[in-house]
N, CA, C and O atoms as a MOPAC input file, in Angstrom:
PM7 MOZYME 1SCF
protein

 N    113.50800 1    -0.64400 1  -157.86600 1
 C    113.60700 1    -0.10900 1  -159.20500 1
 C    112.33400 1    -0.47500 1  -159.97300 1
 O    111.98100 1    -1.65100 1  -160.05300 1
 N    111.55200 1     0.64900 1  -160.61300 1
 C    110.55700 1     0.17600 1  -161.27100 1
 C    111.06800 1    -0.68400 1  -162.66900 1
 O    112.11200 1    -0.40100 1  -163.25700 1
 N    110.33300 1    -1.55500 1  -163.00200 1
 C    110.01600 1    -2.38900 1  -164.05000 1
 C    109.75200 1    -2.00900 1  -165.49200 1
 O    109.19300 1    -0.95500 1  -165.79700 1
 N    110.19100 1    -2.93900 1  -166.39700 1
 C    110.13000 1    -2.31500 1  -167.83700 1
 C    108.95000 1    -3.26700 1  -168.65600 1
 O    108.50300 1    -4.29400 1  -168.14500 1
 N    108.64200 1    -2.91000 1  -169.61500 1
 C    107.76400 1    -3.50600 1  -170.76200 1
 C    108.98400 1    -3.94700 1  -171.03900 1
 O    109.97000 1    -3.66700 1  -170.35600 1
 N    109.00000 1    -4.89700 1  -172.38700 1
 C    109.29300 1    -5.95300 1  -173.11500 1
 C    109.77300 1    -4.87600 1  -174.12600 1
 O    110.92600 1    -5.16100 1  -174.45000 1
 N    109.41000 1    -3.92500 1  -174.65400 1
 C    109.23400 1    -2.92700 1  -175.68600 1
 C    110.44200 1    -1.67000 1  -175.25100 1
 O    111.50800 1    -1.42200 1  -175.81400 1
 N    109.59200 1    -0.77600 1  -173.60100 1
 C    110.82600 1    -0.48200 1  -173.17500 1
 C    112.15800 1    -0.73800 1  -172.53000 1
 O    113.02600 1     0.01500 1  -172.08800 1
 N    112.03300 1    -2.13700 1  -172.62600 1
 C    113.50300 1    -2.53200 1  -172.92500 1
 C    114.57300 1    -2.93900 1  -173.57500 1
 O    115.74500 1    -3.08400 1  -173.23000 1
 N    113.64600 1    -3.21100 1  -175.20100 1
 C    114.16200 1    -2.93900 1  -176.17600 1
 C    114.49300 1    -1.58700 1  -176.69000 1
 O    114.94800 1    -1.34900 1  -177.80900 1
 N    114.32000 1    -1.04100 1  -176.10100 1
 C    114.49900 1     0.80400 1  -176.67100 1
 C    116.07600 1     1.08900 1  -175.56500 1
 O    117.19500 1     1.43100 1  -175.94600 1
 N    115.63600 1     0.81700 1  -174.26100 1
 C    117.11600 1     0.45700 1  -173.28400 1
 C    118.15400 1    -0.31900 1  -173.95700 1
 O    119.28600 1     0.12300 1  -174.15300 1
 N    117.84300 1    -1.22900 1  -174.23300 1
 C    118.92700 1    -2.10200 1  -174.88000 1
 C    119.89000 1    -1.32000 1  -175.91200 1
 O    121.11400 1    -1.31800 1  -175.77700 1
 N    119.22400 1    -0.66800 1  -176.94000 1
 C    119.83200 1    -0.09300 1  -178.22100 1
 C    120.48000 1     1.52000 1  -177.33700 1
 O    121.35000 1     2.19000 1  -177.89300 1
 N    119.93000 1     1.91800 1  -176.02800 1
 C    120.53900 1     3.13000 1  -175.38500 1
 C    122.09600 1     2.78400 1  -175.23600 1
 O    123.13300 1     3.27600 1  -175.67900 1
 N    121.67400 1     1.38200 1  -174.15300 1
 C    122.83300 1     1.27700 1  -173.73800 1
 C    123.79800 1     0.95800 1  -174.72800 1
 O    124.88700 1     1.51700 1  -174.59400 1
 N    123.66400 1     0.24900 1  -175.61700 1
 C    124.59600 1     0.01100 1  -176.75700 1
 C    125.25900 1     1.00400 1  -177.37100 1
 O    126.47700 1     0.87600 1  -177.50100 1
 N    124.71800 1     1.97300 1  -177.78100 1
 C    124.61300 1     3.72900 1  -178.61500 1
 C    125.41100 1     4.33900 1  -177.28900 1
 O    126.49100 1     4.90600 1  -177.45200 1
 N    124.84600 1     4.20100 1  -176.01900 1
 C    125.15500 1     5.11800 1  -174.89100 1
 C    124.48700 1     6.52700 1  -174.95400 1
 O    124.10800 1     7.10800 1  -173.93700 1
 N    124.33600 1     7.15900 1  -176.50000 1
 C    123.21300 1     8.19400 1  -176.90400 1
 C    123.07500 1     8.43400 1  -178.11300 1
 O    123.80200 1     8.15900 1  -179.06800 1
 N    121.92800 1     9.06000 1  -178.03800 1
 C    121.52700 1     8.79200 1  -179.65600 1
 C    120.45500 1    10.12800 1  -179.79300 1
 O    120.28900 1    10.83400 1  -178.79800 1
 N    119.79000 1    10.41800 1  -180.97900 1
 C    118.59500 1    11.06300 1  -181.43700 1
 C    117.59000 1     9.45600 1  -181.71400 1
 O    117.86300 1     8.26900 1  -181.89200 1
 N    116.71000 1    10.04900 1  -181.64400 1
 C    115.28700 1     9.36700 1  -182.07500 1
 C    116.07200 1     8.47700 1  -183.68100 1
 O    116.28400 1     7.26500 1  -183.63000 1
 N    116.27000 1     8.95400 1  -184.43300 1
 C    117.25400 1     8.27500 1  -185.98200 1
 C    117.73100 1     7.26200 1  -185.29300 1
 O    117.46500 1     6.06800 1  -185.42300 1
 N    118.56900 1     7.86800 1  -184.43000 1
 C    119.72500 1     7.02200 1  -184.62200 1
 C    119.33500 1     5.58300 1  -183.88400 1
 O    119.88600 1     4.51700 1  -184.15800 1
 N    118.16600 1     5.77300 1  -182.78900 1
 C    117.71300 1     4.59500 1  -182.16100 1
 C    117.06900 1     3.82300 1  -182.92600 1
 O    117.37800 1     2.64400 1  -183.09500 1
 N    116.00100 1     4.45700 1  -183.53300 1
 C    115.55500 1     3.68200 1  -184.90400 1
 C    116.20300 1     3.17000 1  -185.39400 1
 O    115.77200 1     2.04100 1  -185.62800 1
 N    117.79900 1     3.45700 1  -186.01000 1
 C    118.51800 1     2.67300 1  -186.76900 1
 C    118.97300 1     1.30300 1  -186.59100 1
 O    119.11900 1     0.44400 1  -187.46100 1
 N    119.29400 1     1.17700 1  -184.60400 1
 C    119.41500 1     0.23000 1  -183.99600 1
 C    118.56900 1    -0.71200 1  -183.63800 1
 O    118.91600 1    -1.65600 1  -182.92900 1
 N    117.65700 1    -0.59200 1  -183.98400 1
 C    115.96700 1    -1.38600 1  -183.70600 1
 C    116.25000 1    -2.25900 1  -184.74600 1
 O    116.63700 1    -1.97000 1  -185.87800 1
 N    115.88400 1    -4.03900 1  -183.96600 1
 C    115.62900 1    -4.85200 1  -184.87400 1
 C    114.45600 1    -4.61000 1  -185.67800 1
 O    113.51400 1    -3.86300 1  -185.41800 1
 N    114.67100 1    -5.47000 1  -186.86500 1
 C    113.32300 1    -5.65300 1  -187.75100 1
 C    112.73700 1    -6.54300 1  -187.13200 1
 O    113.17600 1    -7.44500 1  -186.41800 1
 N    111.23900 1    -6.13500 1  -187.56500 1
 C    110.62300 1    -5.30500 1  -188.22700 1
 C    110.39100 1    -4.17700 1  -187.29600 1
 O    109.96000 1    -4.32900 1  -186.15300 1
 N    110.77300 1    -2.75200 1  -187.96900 1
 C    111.31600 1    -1.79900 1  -187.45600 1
 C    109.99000 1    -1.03000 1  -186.66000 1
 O    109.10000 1    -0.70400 1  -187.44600 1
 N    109.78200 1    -0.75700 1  -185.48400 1
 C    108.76800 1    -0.01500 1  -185.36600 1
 C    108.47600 1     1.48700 1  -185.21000 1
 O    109.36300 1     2.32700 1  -185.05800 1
 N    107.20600 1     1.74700 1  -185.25700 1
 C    107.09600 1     3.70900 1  -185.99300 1
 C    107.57800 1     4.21800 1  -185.23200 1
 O    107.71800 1     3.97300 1  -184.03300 1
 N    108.05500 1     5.39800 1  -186.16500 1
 C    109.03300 1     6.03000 1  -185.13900 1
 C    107.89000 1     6.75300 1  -183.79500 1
 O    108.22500 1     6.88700 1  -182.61800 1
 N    106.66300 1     7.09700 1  -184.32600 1
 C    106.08000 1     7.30000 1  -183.56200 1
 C    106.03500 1     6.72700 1  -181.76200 1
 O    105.99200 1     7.28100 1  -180.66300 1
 N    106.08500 1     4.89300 1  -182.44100 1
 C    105.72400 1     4.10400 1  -181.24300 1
 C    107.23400 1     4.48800 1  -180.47000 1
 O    107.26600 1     4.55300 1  -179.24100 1
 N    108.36100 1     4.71200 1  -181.22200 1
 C    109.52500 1     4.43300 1  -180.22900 1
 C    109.64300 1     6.27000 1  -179.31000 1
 O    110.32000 1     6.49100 1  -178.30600 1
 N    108.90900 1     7.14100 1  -179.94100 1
 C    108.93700 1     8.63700 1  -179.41600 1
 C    108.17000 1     8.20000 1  -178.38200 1
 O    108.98800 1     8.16800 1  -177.46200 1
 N    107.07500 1     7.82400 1  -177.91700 1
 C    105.99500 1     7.43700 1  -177.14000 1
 C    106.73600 1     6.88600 1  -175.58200 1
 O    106.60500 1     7.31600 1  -174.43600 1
 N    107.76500 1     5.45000 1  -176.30300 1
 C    108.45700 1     4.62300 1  -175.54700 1
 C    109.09100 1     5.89100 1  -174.83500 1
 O    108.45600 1     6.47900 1  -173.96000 1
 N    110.42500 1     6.32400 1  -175.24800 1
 C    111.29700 1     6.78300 1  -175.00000 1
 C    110.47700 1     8.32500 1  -173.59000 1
 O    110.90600 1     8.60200 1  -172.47000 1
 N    109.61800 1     8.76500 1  -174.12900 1
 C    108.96700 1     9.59100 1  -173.09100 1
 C    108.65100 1     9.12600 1  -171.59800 1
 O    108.87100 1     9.79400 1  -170.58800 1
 N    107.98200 1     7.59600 1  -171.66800 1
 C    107.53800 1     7.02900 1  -170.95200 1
 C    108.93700 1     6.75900 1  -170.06300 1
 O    108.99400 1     7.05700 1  -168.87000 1
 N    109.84000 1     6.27400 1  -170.65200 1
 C    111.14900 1     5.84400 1  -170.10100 1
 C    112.04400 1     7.54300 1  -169.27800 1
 O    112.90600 1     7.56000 1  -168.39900 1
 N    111.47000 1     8.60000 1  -169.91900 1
 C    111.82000 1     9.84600 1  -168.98500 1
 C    110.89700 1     9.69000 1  -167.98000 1
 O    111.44700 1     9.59800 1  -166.88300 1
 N    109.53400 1     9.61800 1  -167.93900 1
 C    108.77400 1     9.75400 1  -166.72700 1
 C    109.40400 1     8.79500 1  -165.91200 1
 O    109.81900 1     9.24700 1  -164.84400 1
 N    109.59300 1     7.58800 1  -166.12000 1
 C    110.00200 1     6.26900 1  -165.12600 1
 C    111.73300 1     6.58800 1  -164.67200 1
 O    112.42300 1     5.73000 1  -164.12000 1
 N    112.13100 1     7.68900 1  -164.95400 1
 C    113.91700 1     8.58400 1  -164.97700 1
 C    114.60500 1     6.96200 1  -165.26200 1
 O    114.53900 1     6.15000 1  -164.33900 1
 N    115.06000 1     6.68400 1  -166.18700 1
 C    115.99900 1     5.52900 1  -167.17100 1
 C    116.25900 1     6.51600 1  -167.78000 1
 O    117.47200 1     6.72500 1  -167.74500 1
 N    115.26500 1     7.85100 1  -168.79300 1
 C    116.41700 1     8.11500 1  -169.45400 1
 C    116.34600 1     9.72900 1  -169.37800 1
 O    115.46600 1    10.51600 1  -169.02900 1
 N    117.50200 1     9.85000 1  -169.80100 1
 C    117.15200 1    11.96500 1  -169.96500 1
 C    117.42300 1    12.46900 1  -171.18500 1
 O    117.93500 1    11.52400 1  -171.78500 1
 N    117.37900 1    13.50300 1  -171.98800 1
 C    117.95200 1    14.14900 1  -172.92500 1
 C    118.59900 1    15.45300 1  -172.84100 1
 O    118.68300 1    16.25500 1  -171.91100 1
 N    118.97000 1    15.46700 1  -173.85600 1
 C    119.67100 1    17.28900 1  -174.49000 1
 C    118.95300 1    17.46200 1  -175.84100 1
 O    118.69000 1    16.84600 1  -176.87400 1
 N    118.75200 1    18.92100 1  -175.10600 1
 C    117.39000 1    19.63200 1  -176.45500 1
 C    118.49300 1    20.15500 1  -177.37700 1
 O    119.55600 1    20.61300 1  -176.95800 1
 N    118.14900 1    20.04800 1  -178.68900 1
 C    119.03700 1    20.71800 1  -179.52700 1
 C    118.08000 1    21.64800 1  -180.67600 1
 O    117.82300 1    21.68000 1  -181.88000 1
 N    117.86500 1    22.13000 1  -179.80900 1
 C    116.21600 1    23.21900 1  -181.11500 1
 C    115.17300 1    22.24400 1  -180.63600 1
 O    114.78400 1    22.10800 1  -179.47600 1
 N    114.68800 1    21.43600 1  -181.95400 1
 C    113.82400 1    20.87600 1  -181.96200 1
 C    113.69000 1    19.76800 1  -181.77200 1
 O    112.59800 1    19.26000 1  -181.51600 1
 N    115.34800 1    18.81200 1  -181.89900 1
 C    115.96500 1    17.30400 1  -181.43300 1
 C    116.37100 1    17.16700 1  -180.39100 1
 O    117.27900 1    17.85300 1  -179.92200 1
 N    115.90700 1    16.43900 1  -179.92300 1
 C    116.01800 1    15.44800 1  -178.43700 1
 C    117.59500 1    14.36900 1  -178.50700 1
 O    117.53000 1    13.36300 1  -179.21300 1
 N    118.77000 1    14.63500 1  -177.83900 1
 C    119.73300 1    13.49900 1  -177.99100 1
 C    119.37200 1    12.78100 1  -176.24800 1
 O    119.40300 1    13.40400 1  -175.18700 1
 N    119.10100 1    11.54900 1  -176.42700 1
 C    118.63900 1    10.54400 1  -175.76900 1
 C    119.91200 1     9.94200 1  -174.91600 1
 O    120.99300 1     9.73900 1  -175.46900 1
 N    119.68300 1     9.66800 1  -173.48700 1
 C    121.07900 1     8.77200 1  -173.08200 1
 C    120.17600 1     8.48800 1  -171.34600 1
 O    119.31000 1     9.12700 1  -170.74800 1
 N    120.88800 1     7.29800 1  -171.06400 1
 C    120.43100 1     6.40400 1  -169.96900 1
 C    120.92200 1     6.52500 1  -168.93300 1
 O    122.01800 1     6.24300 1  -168.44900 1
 N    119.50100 1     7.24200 1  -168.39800 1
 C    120.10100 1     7.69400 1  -166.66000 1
 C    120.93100 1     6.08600 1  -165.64400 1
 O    121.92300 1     6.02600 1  -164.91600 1
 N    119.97600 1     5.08200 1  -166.06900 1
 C    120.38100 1     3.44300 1  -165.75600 1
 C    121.03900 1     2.60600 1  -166.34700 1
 O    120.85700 1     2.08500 1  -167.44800 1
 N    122.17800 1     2.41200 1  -165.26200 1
 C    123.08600 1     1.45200 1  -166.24100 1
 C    122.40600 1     0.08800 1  -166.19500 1
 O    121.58500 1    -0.35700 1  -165.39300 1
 N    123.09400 1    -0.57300 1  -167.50500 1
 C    122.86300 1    -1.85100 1  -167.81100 1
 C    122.98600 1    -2.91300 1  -166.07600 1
 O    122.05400 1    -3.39200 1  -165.43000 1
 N    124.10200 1    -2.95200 1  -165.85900 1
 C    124.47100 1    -3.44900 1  -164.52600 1
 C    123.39500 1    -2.91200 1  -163.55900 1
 O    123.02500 1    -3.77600 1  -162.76300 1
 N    122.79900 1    -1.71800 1  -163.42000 1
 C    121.97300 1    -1.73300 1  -162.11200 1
 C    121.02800 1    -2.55400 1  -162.45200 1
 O    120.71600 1    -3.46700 1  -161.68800 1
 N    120.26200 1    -2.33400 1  -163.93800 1
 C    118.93000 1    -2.81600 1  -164.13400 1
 C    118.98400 1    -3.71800 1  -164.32200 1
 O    117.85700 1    -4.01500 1  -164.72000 1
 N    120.05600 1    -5.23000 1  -164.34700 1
 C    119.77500 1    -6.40800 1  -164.60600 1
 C    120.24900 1    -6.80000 1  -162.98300 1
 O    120.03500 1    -7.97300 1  -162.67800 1
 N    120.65400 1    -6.23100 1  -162.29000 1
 C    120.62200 1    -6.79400 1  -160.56500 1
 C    119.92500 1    -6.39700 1  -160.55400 1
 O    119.34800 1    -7.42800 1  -160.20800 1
 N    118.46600 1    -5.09400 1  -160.64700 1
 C    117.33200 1    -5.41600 1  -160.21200 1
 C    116.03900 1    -6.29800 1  -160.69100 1
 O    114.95300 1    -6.52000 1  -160.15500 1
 N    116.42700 1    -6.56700 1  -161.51400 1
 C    115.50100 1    -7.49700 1  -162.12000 1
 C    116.05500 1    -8.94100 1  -161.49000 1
 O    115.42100 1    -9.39100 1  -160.53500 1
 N    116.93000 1    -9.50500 1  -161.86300 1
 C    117.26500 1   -10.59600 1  -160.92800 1
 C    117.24500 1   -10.35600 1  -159.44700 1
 O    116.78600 1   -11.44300 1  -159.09400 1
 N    117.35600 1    -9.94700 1  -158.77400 1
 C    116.83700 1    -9.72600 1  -157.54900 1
 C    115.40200 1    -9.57600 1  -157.65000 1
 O    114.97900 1    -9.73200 1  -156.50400 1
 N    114.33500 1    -9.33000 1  -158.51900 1
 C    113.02000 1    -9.33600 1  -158.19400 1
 C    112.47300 1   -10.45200 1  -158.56700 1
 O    111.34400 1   -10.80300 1  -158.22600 1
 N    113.43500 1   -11.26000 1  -159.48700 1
 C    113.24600 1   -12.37400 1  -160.16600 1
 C    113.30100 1   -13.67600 1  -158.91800 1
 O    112.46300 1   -14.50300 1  -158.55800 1
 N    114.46400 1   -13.43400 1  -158.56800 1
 C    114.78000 1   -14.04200 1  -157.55900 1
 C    113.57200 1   -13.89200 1  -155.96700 1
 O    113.05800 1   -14.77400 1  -155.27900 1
 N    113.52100 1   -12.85100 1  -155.91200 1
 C    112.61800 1   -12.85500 1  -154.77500 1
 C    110.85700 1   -13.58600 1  -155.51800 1
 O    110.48400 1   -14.70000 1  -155.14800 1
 N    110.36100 1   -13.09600 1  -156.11100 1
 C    109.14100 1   -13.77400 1  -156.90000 1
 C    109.00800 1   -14.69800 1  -156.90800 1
 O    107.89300 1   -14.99000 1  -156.47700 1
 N    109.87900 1   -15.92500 1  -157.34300 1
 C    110.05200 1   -16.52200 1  -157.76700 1
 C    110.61700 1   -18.09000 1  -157.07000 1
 O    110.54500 1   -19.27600 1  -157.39300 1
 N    111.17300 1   -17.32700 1  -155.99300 1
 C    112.27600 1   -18.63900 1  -155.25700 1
 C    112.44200 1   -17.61600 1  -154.11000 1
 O    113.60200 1   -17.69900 1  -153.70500 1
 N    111.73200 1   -16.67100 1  -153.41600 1
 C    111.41400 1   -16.48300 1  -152.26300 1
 C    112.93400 1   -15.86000 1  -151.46200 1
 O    113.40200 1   -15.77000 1  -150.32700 1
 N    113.21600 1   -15.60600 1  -152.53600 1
 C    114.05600 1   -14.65100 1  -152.00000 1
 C    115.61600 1   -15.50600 1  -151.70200 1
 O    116.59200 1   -15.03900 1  -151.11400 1
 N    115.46800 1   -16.94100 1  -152.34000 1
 C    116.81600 1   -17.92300 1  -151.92400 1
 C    117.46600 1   -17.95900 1  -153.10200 1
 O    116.78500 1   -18.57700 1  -153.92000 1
 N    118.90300 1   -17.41100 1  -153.73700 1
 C    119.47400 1   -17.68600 1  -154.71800 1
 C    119.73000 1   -19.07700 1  -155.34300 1
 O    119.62300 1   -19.48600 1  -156.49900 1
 N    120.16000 1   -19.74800 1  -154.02000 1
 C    120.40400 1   -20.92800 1  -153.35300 1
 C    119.21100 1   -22.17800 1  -153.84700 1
 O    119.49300 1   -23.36900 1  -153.97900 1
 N    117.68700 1   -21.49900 1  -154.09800 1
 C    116.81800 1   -22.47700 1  -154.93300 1
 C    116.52400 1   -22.08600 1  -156.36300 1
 O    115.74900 1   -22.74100 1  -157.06000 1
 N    117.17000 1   -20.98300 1  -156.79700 1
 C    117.12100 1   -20.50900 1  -157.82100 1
 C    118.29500 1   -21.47100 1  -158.96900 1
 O    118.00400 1   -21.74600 1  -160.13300 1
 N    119.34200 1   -21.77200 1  -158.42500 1
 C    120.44600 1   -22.26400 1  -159.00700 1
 C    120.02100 1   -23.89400 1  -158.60200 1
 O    120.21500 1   -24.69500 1  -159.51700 1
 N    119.51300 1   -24.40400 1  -157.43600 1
 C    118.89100 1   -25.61500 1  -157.80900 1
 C    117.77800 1   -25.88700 1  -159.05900 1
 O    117.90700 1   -26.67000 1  -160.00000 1
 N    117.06800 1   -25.32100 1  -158.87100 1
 C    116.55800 1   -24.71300 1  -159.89300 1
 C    116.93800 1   -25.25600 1  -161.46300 1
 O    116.59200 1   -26.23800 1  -162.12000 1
 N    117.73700 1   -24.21900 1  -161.68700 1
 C    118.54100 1   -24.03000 1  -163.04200 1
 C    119.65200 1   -25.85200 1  -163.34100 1
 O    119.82600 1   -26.47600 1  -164.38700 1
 N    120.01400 1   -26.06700 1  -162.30900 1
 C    120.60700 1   -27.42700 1  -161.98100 1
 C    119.45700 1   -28.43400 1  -162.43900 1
 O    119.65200 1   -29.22600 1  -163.36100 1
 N    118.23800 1   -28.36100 1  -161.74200 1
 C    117.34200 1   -29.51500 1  -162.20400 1
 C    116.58700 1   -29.93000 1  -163.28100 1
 O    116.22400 1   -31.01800 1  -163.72800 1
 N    116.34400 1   -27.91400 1  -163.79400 1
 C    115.76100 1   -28.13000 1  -164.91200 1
 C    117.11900 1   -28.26500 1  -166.48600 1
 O    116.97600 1   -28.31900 1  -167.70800 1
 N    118.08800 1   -28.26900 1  -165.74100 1
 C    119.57200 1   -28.87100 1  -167.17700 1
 C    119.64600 1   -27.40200 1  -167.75500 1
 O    119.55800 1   -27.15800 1  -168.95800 1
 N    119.76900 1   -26.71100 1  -167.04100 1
 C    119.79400 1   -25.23700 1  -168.23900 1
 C    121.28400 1   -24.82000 1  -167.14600 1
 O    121.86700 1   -23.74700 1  -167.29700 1
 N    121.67000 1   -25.71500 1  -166.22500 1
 C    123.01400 1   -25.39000 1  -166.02400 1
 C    123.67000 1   -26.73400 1  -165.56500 1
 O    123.39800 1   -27.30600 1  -164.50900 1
 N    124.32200 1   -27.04300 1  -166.24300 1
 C    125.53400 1   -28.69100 1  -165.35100 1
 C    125.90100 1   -28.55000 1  -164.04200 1
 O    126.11500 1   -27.56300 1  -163.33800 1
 N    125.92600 1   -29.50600 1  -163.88700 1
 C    127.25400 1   -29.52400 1  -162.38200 1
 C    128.36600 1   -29.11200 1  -162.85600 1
 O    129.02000 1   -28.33000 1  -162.16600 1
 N    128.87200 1   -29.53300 1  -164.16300 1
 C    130.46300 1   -28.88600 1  -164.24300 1
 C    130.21000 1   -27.11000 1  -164.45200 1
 O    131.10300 1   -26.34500 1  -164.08600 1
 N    128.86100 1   -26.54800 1  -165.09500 1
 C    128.98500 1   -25.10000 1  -164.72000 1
 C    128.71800 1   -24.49600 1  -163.68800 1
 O    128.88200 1   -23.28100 1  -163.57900 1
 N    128.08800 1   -25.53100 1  -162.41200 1
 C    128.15000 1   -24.82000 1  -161.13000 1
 C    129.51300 1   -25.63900 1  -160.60800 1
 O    128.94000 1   -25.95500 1  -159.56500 1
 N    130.80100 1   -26.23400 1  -160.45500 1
 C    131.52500 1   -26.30700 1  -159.90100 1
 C    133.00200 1   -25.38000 1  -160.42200 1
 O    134.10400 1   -25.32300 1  -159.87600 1
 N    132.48900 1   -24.70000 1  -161.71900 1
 C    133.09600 1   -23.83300 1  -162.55600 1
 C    132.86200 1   -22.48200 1  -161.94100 1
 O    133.67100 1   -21.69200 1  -162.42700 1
 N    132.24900 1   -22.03400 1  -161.25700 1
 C    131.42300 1   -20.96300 1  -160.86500 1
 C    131.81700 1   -20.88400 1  -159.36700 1
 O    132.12200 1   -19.81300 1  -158.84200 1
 N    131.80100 1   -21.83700 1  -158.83000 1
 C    132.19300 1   -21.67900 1  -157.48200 1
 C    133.69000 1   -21.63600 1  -157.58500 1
 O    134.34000 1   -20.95700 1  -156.79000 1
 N    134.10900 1   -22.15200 1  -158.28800 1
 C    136.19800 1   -22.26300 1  -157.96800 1
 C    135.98500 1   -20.50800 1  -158.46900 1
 O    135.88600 1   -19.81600 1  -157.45600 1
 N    135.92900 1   -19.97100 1  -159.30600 1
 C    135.74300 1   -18.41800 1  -159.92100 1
 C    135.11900 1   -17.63800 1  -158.47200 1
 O    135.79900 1   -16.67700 1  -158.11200 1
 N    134.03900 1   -17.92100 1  -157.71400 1
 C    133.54700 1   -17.39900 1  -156.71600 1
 C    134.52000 1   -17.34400 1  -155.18100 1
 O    134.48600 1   -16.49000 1  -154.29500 1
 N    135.56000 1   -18.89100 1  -155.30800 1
 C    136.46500 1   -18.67600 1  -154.52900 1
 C    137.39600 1   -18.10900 1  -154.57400 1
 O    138.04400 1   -17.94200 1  -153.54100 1
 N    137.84200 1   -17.57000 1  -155.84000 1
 C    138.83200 1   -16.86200 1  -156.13800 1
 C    138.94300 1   -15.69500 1  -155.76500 1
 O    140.06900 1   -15.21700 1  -155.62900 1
 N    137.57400 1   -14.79800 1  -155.45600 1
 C    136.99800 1   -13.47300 1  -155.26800 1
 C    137.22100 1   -13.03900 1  -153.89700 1
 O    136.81300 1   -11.94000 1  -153.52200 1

């Protein structure tokens, strides 16, 4: 799966939220400080060439909606994250997260009883 800017994935973010929208209505959903609508028409094109998103022409308005769900594009990013990063081992990724305290032992022994359950 190709990769997003920082920017077009803030424009994804407010898709998936909306599910669809016009150019307004995404704007509306954009944190402040709000950017031109210009820059987000620009985004949103770029995000058709890369197919994330498609529209419906209505005359002269574009209604916007996301060929990619939320769920695919954050398993591919963690999976690229994961491979980059820790070589492809989930397994040093969660040591990892364990060593540097950004997860307990009680939230990885929380995680596995939930994982055995499955």
């Amino acid at each position: 799966m190709k990769t997003l800017t920082r920017a077009e994935e803030q424009v994804m973010q407010v898709l998936w939220k909306i599910k669809q929208g016009f150019l307004k209505d995404i704007l509306d959903e954009m944190p402040e400080p709000k950017p031109h609508t210009n820059t987000v028409a620009t985004i949103l094109k770029i995000l058709i060439e890369k197919e994330f998103v498609s529209y419906e022409a209505f005359s002269r308005a574009h209604r916007y909606f996301p060929l990619v769900t939320k769920g695919a594009y954050s398993k591919g990013s963690l999976n690229s994250f994961v491979d980059n990063y820790f070589s492809g081992s989930y397994k040093e990724a969660v040591s990892f997260l364990v060593k540097e305290k950004e997860m307990s032992v009680k939230d990885l022994e929380l995680l596995l009883k939930q994982l055995k359950k499955k």
